[in-house]
Amino acid sequence: MQSPTNQAIESIGSYANGCLEGANALPLTGKGYQVVRSERKRYFAHSDTIHFIQDLAISSEKDLNKQLLIADMSLPQGGRFSHGHSSHQTGLDVDIWLRLLTTPLTKKELKKPYSISLVDKPTTTIKEQYWQPEHFELIKMAAKDERVARIFVNSAIKEKLCEEESKNTEWLRKVRPWWGHSAHMHVRLNCPKENKNCINQAEPPEGDGCGHEAQSWRLNPTPQKKRASAPVMPKQCSEMLNALN
């Protein structure tokens, strides 16, 4: 599907099995951010996600003097990607690269953008030459936003955040370790209250997830791949697709 539906905006189903009515497109450039790899047409989302990105980018530019690079969001009508993600289906997920810039990319640079991994894979430790105080502040800023349900980062990044937070660690509960995610943070928003067909993920476990919980990911550095059949599409998503055919 190349364009959003004309219906009222609504996130339907779960993050990994759903769709998106009436999606909004994030402008490819804005105050404090740029969209990368726009040819993939993965810059659509729920309006809550659009506003979150714009707010975060403005704060990042103002408070951190850093420009953001926005990667995958959702397709024009949500649903499954052909490759790359199992989630991002309801317009409530966004990948934000951890390559932070002081000036925007040029048009030439935008044609071949690249990300930067903050984690040394063989040692599963932070690459200190790339880690910046602004990484800590940006992730904390996003986690403290009440619209945010979770932020997925590499376990080494989670441990680094735990190490650097010396006061209130409550916000770290939202920051969850996950395989990969060494070059970007994956931000997931809560379902909009008015979207009754949207299914929230369960609350994160109690506590800040630091210490043994974060360190335990080092014992299982790669995910165990399981074969699973595709879940049954929510009825509302099937109806949306059938109406277009």
mmCIF file of C-alpha atoms in Angstrom:
data_model
loop_
_atom_site.group_PDB
_atom_site.id
_atom_site.type_symbol
_atom_site.label_atom_id
_atom_site.label_comp_id
_atom_site.label_asym_id
_atom_site.label_seq_id
_atom_site.Cartn_x
_atom_site.Cartn_y
_atom_site.Cartn_z
ATOM 1 C CA MET A 1 0.000 0.000 0.000
ATOM 2 C CA GLN A 2 1.539 3.264 -1.146
ATOM 3 C CA SER A 3 -0.594 5.750 0.751
ATOM 4 C CA PRO A 4 -2.611 6.008 3.988
ATOM 5 C CA THR A 5 -6.360 5.438 4.126
ATOM 6 C CA ASN A 6 -8.742 8.386 4.326
ATOM 7 C CA GLN A 7 -10.288 7.211 7.594
ATOM 8 C CA ALA A 8 -9.846 8.792 11.017
ATOM 9 C CA ILE A 9 -6.482 7.986 12.499
ATOM 10 C CA GLU A 10 -6.402 4.811 14.595
ATOM 11 C CA SER A 11 -3.789 2.299 15.718
ATOM 12 C CA ILE A 12 -5.287 -1.193 15.521
ATOM 13 C CA GLY A 13 -4.051 -4.427 17.079
ATOM 14 C CA SER A 14 -0.684 -4.998 18.742
ATOM 15 C CA TYR A 15 2.751 -3.644 17.948
ATOM 16 C CA ALA A 16 3.716 -6.892 16.195
ATOM 17 C CA ASN A 17 0.331 -7.699 14.663
ATOM 18 C CA GLY A 18 -1.734 -4.731 13.605
ATOM 19 C CA CYS A 19 -2.297 -1.893 11.160
ATOM 20 C CA LEU A 20 -2.851 1.844 10.991
ATOM 21 C CA GLU A 21 -5.829 3.808 9.695
ATOM 22 C CA GLY A 22 -5.421 7.398 8.533
ATOM 23 C CA ALA A 23 -1.659 7.541 9.050
ATOM 24 C CA ASN A 24 0.278 10.799 9.079
ATOM 25 C CA ALA A 25 3.576 11.255 7.244
ATOM 26 C CA LEU A 26 6.459 12.779 9.161
ATOM 27 C CA PRO A 27 7.910 15.649 7.092
ATOM 28 C CA LEU A 28 11.304 14.482 5.848
ATOM 29 C CA THR A 29 13.055 17.428 7.472
ATOM 30 C CA GLY A 30 12.060 19.493 10.470
ATOM 31 C CA LYS A 31 13.470 21.453 13.354
ATOM 32 C CA GLY A 32 16.183 19.300 14.874
ATOM 33 C CA TYR A 33 15.773 16.188 12.713
ATOM 34 C CA GLN A 34 16.014 14.539 9.298
ATOM 35 C CA VAL A 35 14.473 11.314 8.002
ATOM 36 C CA VAL A 36 16.973 8.817 6.589
ATOM 37 C CA ARG A 37 16.284 6.195 3.893
ATOM 38 C CA SER A 38 12.999 7.858 2.977
ATOM 39 C CA GLU A 39 12.810 5.775 -0.211
ATOM 40 C CA ARG A 40 11.600 2.887 1.968
ATOM 41 C CA LYS A 41 8.389 4.836 2.739
ATOM 42 C CA ARG A 42 8.624 3.873 6.412
ATOM 43 C CA TYR A 43 8.056 7.403 7.725
ATOM 44 C CA PHE A 44 4.325 7.073 8.472
ATOM 45 C CA ALA A 45 2.881 6.916 11.963
ATOM 46 C CA HIS A 46 0.096 7.800 14.358
ATOM 47 C CA SER A 47 -0.115 11.540 15.036
ATOM 48 C CA ASP A 48 1.028 10.906 18.637
ATOM 49 C CA THR A 49 4.288 9.492 17.276
ATOM 50 C CA ILE A 50 4.742 12.400 14.867
ATOM 51 C CA HIS A 51 4.292 14.907 17.696
ATOM 52 C CA PHE A 52 6.625 12.955 19.988
ATOM 53 C CA ILE A 53 9.409 12.949 17.387
ATOM 54 C CA GLN A 54 9.005 16.640 16.678
ATOM 55 C CA ASP A 55 8.978 17.509 20.387
ATOM 56 C CA LEU A 56 12.037 15.363 21.114
ATOM 57 C CA ALA A 57 13.957 16.830 18.170
ATOM 58 C CA ILE A 58 13.213 20.388 19.257
ATOM 59 C CA SER A 59 14.366 19.609 22.800
ATOM 60 C CA SER A 60 17.474 17.835 21.524
ATOM 61 C CA GLU A 61 18.455 20.787 19.382
ATOM 62 C CA LYS A 62 17.707 23.331 22.104
ATOM 63 C CA ASP A 63 19.120 21.541 25.168
ATOM 64 C CA LEU A 64 21.765 19.229 23.699
ATOM 65 C CA ASN A 65 22.748 20.994 20.472
ATOM 66 C CA LYS A 66 22.192 17.716 18.634
ATOM 67 C CA GLN A 67 20.297 16.906 15.443
ATOM 68 C CA LEU A 68 18.412 13.603 15.245
ATOM 69 C CA LEU A 69 18.301 11.085 12.411
ATOM 70 C CA ILE A 70 14.927 9.341 12.206
ATOM 71 C CA ALA A 71 14.876 5.877 10.666
ATOM 72 C CA ASP A 72 12.043 3.314 10.447
ATOM 73 C CA MET A 73 8.591 4.205 11.703
ATOM 74 C CA SER A 74 5.671 2.444 9.962
ATOM 75 C CA LEU A 75 4.352 1.835 6.472
ATOM 76 C CA PRO A 76 1.513 3.973 5.031
ATOM 77 C CA GLN A 77 -1.101 1.594 6.427
ATOM 78 C CA GLY A 78 1.023 -0.064 9.088
ATOM 79 C CA GLY A 79 1.217 -3.841 9.057
ATOM 80 C CA ARG A 80 4.167 -6.118 8.404
ATOM 81 C CA PHE A 81 7.364 -5.026 6.724
ATOM 82 C CA SER A 82 8.827 -7.237 4.016
ATOM 83 C CA HIS A 83 12.019 -7.362 6.101
ATOM 84 C CA GLY A 84 13.701 -5.827 9.102
ATOM 85 C CA HIS A 85 11.062 -5.726 11.821
ATOM 86 C CA SER A 86 8.314 -7.796 13.376
ATOM 87 C CA SER A 87 6.906 -4.784 15.213
ATOM 88 C CA HIS A 88 6.387 -1.204 13.910
ATOM 89 C CA GLN A 89 2.931 -2.277 12.693
ATOM 90 C CA THR A 90 0.617 0.226 14.414
ATOM 91 C CA GLY A 91 2.399 3.529 13.880
ATOM 92 C CA LEU A 92 3.596 3.728 17.487
ATOM 93 C CA ASP A 93 7.243 2.656 17.047
ATOM 94 C CA VAL A 94 10.193 4.706 15.816
ATOM 95 C CA ASP A 95 13.905 4.004 15.426
ATOM 96 C CA ILE A 96 16.155 6.964 16.237
ATOM 97 C CA TRP A 97 19.786 6.602 15.277
ATOM 98 C CA LEU A 98 22.390 7.162 17.973
ATOM 99 C CA ARG A 99 24.562 8.999 15.498
ATOM 100 C CA LEU A 100 23.984 12.477 16.910
ATOM 101 C CA LEU A 101 24.909 15.484 14.772
ATOM 102 C CA THR A 102 25.726 19.107 15.446
ATOM 103 C CA THR A 103 24.762 20.072 11.884
ATOM 104 C CA PRO A 104 22.252 18.457 9.501
ATOM 105 C CA LEU A 105 23.383 16.075 6.790
ATOM 106 C CA THR A 106 23.873 17.570 3.336
ATOM 107 C CA LYS A 107 21.749 16.383 0.417
ATOM 108 C CA LYS A 108 24.684 14.286 -0.768
ATOM 109 C CA GLU A 109 25.149 12.722 2.676
ATOM 110 C CA LEU A 110 21.444 11.945 2.931
ATOM 111 C CA LYS A 111 21.693 9.816 -0.198
ATOM 112 C CA LYS A 112 24.064 7.410 1.578
ATOM 113 C CA PRO A 113 23.485 7.827 5.321
ATOM 114 C CA TYR A 114 25.228 5.564 7.797
ATOM 115 C CA SER A 115 24.646 4.736 11.439
ATOM 116 C CA ILE A 116 27.263 4.273 14.168
ATOM 117 C CA SER A 117 27.243 1.344 16.571
ATOM 118 C CA LEU A 118 28.041 2.299 20.151
ATOM 119 C CA VAL A 119 28.853 -1.293 21.095
ATOM 120 C CA ASP A 120 31.933 -3.407 20.408
ATOM 121 C CA LYS A 121 30.375 -6.714 19.419
ATOM 122 C CA PRO A 122 33.256 -9.084 20.388
ATOM 123 C CA THR A 123 33.472 -7.681 23.922
ATOM 124 C CA THR A 124 29.823 -6.518 24.273
ATOM 125 C CA THR A 125 31.076 -3.279 25.780
ATOM 126 C CA ILE A 126 30.544 0.374 24.950
ATOM 127 C CA LYS A 127 32.860 1.990 22.413
ATOM 128 C CA GLU A 128 33.951 4.856 24.621
ATOM 129 C CA GLN A 129 35.258 6.848 21.651
ATOM 130 C CA TYR A 130 31.689 7.158 20.359
ATOM 131 C CA TRP A 131 29.743 7.476 23.605
ATOM 132 C CA GLN A 132 28.682 11.047 24.368
ATOM 133 C CA PRO A 133 26.973 12.586 27.415
ATOM 134 C CA GLU A 134 24.213 13.580 25.011
ATOM 135 C CA HIS A 135 23.367 9.902 24.440
ATOM 136 C CA PHE A 136 22.526 9.580 28.124
ATOM 137 C CA GLU A 137 20.522 12.809 28.166
ATOM 138 C CA LEU A 138 18.583 12.010 24.977
ATOM 139 C CA ILE A 139 17.518 8.535 26.096
ATOM 140 C CA LYS A 140 16.578 9.863 29.533
ATOM 141 C CA MET A 141 14.606 12.699 27.947
ATOM 142 C CA ALA A 142 12.645 10.220 25.821
ATOM 143 C CA ALA A 143 12.067 7.769 28.686
ATOM 144 C CA LYS A 144 10.635 10.463 30.946
ATOM 145 C CA ASP A 145 8.020 11.383 28.328
ATOM 146 C CA GLU A 146 4.663 10.028 29.533
ATOM 147 C CA ARG A 147 3.743 9.049 25.967
ATOM 148 C CA VAL A 148 6.570 6.490 25.903
ATOM 149 C CA ALA A 149 5.931 2.880 26.934
ATOM 150 C CA ARG A 150 9.380 1.391 26.286
ATOM 151 C CA ILE A 151 12.752 2.135 24.773
ATOM 152 C CA PHE A 152 14.791 -0.790 23.420
ATOM 153 C CA VAL A 153 18.598 -0.518 23.393
ATOM 154 C CA ASN A 154 21.528 -2.917 23.410
ATOM 155 C CA SER A 155 22.238 -4.362 26.859
ATOM 156 C CA ALA A 156 25.656 -2.654 26.930
ATOM 157 C CA ILE A 157 23.905 0.698 26.464
ATOM 158 C CA LYS A 158 21.441 -0.171 29.231
ATOM 159 C CA GLU A 159 24.346 -0.977 31.559
ATOM 160 C CA LYS A 160 26.072 2.297 30.640
ATOM 161 C CA LEU A 161 22.928 4.259 31.453
ATOM 162 C CA CYS A 162 22.634 2.482 34.810
ATOM 163 C CA GLU A 163 26.274 3.276 35.543
ATOM 164 C CA GLU A 164 25.863 6.976 34.781
ATOM 165 C CA GLU A 165 22.550 7.562 36.601
ATOM 166 C CA SER A 166 23.502 8.451 40.161
ATOM 167 C CA LYS A 167 20.191 9.774 41.439
ATOM 168 C CA ASN A 168 16.688 8.719 40.388
ATOM 169 C CA THR A 169 16.739 5.483 38.388
ATOM 170 C CA GLU A 170 12.961 5.211 38.016
ATOM 171 C CA TRP A 171 13.026 6.242 34.345
ATOM 172 C CA LEU A 172 15.353 3.325 33.552
ATOM 173 C CA ARG A 173 12.459 0.906 34.035
ATOM 174 C CA LYS A 174 11.249 1.885 30.548
ATOM 175 C CA VAL A 175 14.668 1.269 28.975
ATOM 176 C CA ARG A 176 14.771 -2.410 28.042
ATOM 177 C CA PRO A 177 17.774 -4.394 26.765
ATOM 178 C CA TRP A 178 17.258 -6.136 23.439
ATOM 179 C CA TRP A 179 19.397 -7.903 20.878
ATOM 180 C CA GLY A 180 21.057 -5.632 18.336
ATOM 181 C CA HIS A 181 19.937 -2.038 18.908
ATOM 182 C CA SER A 182 23.531 -0.855 19.236
ATOM 183 C CA ALA A 183 23.219 1.950 16.667
ATOM 184 C CA HIS A 184 19.699 3.150 17.422
ATOM 185 C CA MET A 185 17.102 3.378 20.134
ATOM 186 C CA HIS A 186 13.710 1.916 19.371
ATOM 187 C CA VAL A 187 11.044 4.041 21.043
ATOM 188 C CA ARG A 188 7.579 2.561 21.548
ATOM 189 C CA LEU A 189 4.629 4.734 22.493
ATOM 190 C CA ASN A 190 1.581 3.798 24.531
ATOM 191 C CA CYS A 191 -1.678 3.183 22.713
ATOM 192 C CA PRO A 192 -3.689 6.406 22.377
ATOM 193 C CA LYS A 193 -6.531 6.271 24.903
ATOM 194 C CA GLU A 194 -9.162 6.933 22.242
ATOM 195 C CA ASN A 195 -7.986 3.989 20.091
ATOM 196 C CA LYS A 196 -10.030 1.193 21.650
ATOM 197 C CA ASN A 197 -8.761 -1.452 19.207
ATOM 198 C CA CYS A 198 -5.116 -0.818 20.073
ATOM 199 C CA ILE A 199 -3.439 -3.353 22.371
ATOM 200 C CA ASN A 200 -0.780 -2.133 24.794
ATOM 201 C CA GLN A 201 2.174 -4.277 25.759
ATOM 202 C CA ALA A 202 2.259 -5.432 29.382
ATOM 203 C CA GLU A 203 3.947 -3.053 31.818
ATOM 204 C CA PRO A 204 7.739 -3.501 32.156
ATOM 205 C CA PRO A 205 8.885 -5.520 35.183
ATOM 206 C CA GLU A 206 9.156 -3.646 38.475
ATOM 207 C CA GLY A 207 12.461 -1.980 39.253
ATOM 208 C CA ASP A 208 15.024 -0.165 37.145
ATOM 209 C CA GLY A 209 16.382 -3.303 35.428
ATOM 210 C CA CYS A 210 19.966 -2.474 36.373
ATOM 211 C CA GLY A 211 22.500 -4.820 37.942
ATOM 212 C CA HIS A 212 22.010 -8.542 37.396
ATOM 213 C CA GLU A 213 19.000 -8.146 35.059
ATOM 214 C CA ALA A 214 20.926 -6.030 32.546
ATOM 215 C CA GLN A 215 24.148 -8.016 32.940
ATOM 216 C CA SER A 216 22.353 -11.330 32.327
ATOM 217 C CA TRP A 217 21.962 -10.408 28.664
ATOM 218 C CA ARG A 218 25.708 -10.925 28.228
ATOM 219 C CA LEU A 219 25.113 -14.637 28.838
ATOM 220 C CA ASN A 220 22.809 -14.828 25.830
ATOM 221 C CA PRO A 221 24.251 -12.370 23.284
ATOM 222 C CA THR A 222 22.267 -13.684 20.309
ATOM 223 C CA PRO A 223 18.542 -14.491 20.109
ATOM 224 C CA GLN A 224 17.298 -18.010 19.642
ATOM 225 C CA LYS A 225 15.392 -18.034 16.373
ATOM 226 C CA LYS A 226 12.066 -19.773 16.548
ATOM 227 C CA ARG A 227 9.941 -20.760 13.614
ATOM 228 C CA ALA A 228 6.472 -19.423 14.020
ATOM 229 C CA SER A 229 3.544 -18.991 11.693
ATOM 230 C CA ALA A 230 2.314 -15.474 11.074
ATOM 231 C CA PRO A 231 -0.371 -14.449 13.582
ATOM 232 C CA VAL A 232 -3.951 -13.971 12.454
ATOM 233 C CA MET A 233 -4.471 -10.379 11.354
ATOM 234 C CA PRO A 234 -6.936 -8.386 13.491
ATOM 235 C CA LYS A 235 -10.423 -8.298 12.010
ATOM 236 C CA GLN A 236 -10.350 -4.515 11.600
ATOM 237 C CA CYS A 237 -7.124 -4.757 9.563
ATOM 238 C CA SER A 238 -8.591 -7.408 7.273
ATOM 239 C CA GLU A 239 -11.676 -5.258 6.753
ATOM 240 C CA MET A 240 -9.496 -2.247 5.962
ATOM 241 C CA LEU A 241 -7.548 -4.175 3.309
ATOM 242 C CA ASN A 242 -10.664 -5.787 1.823
ATOM 243 C CA ALA A 243 -12.301 -2.375 1.464
ATOM 244 C CA LEU A 244 -9.403 -1.276 -0.754
ATOM 245 C CA ASN A 245 -9.552 -4.263 -3.087
#
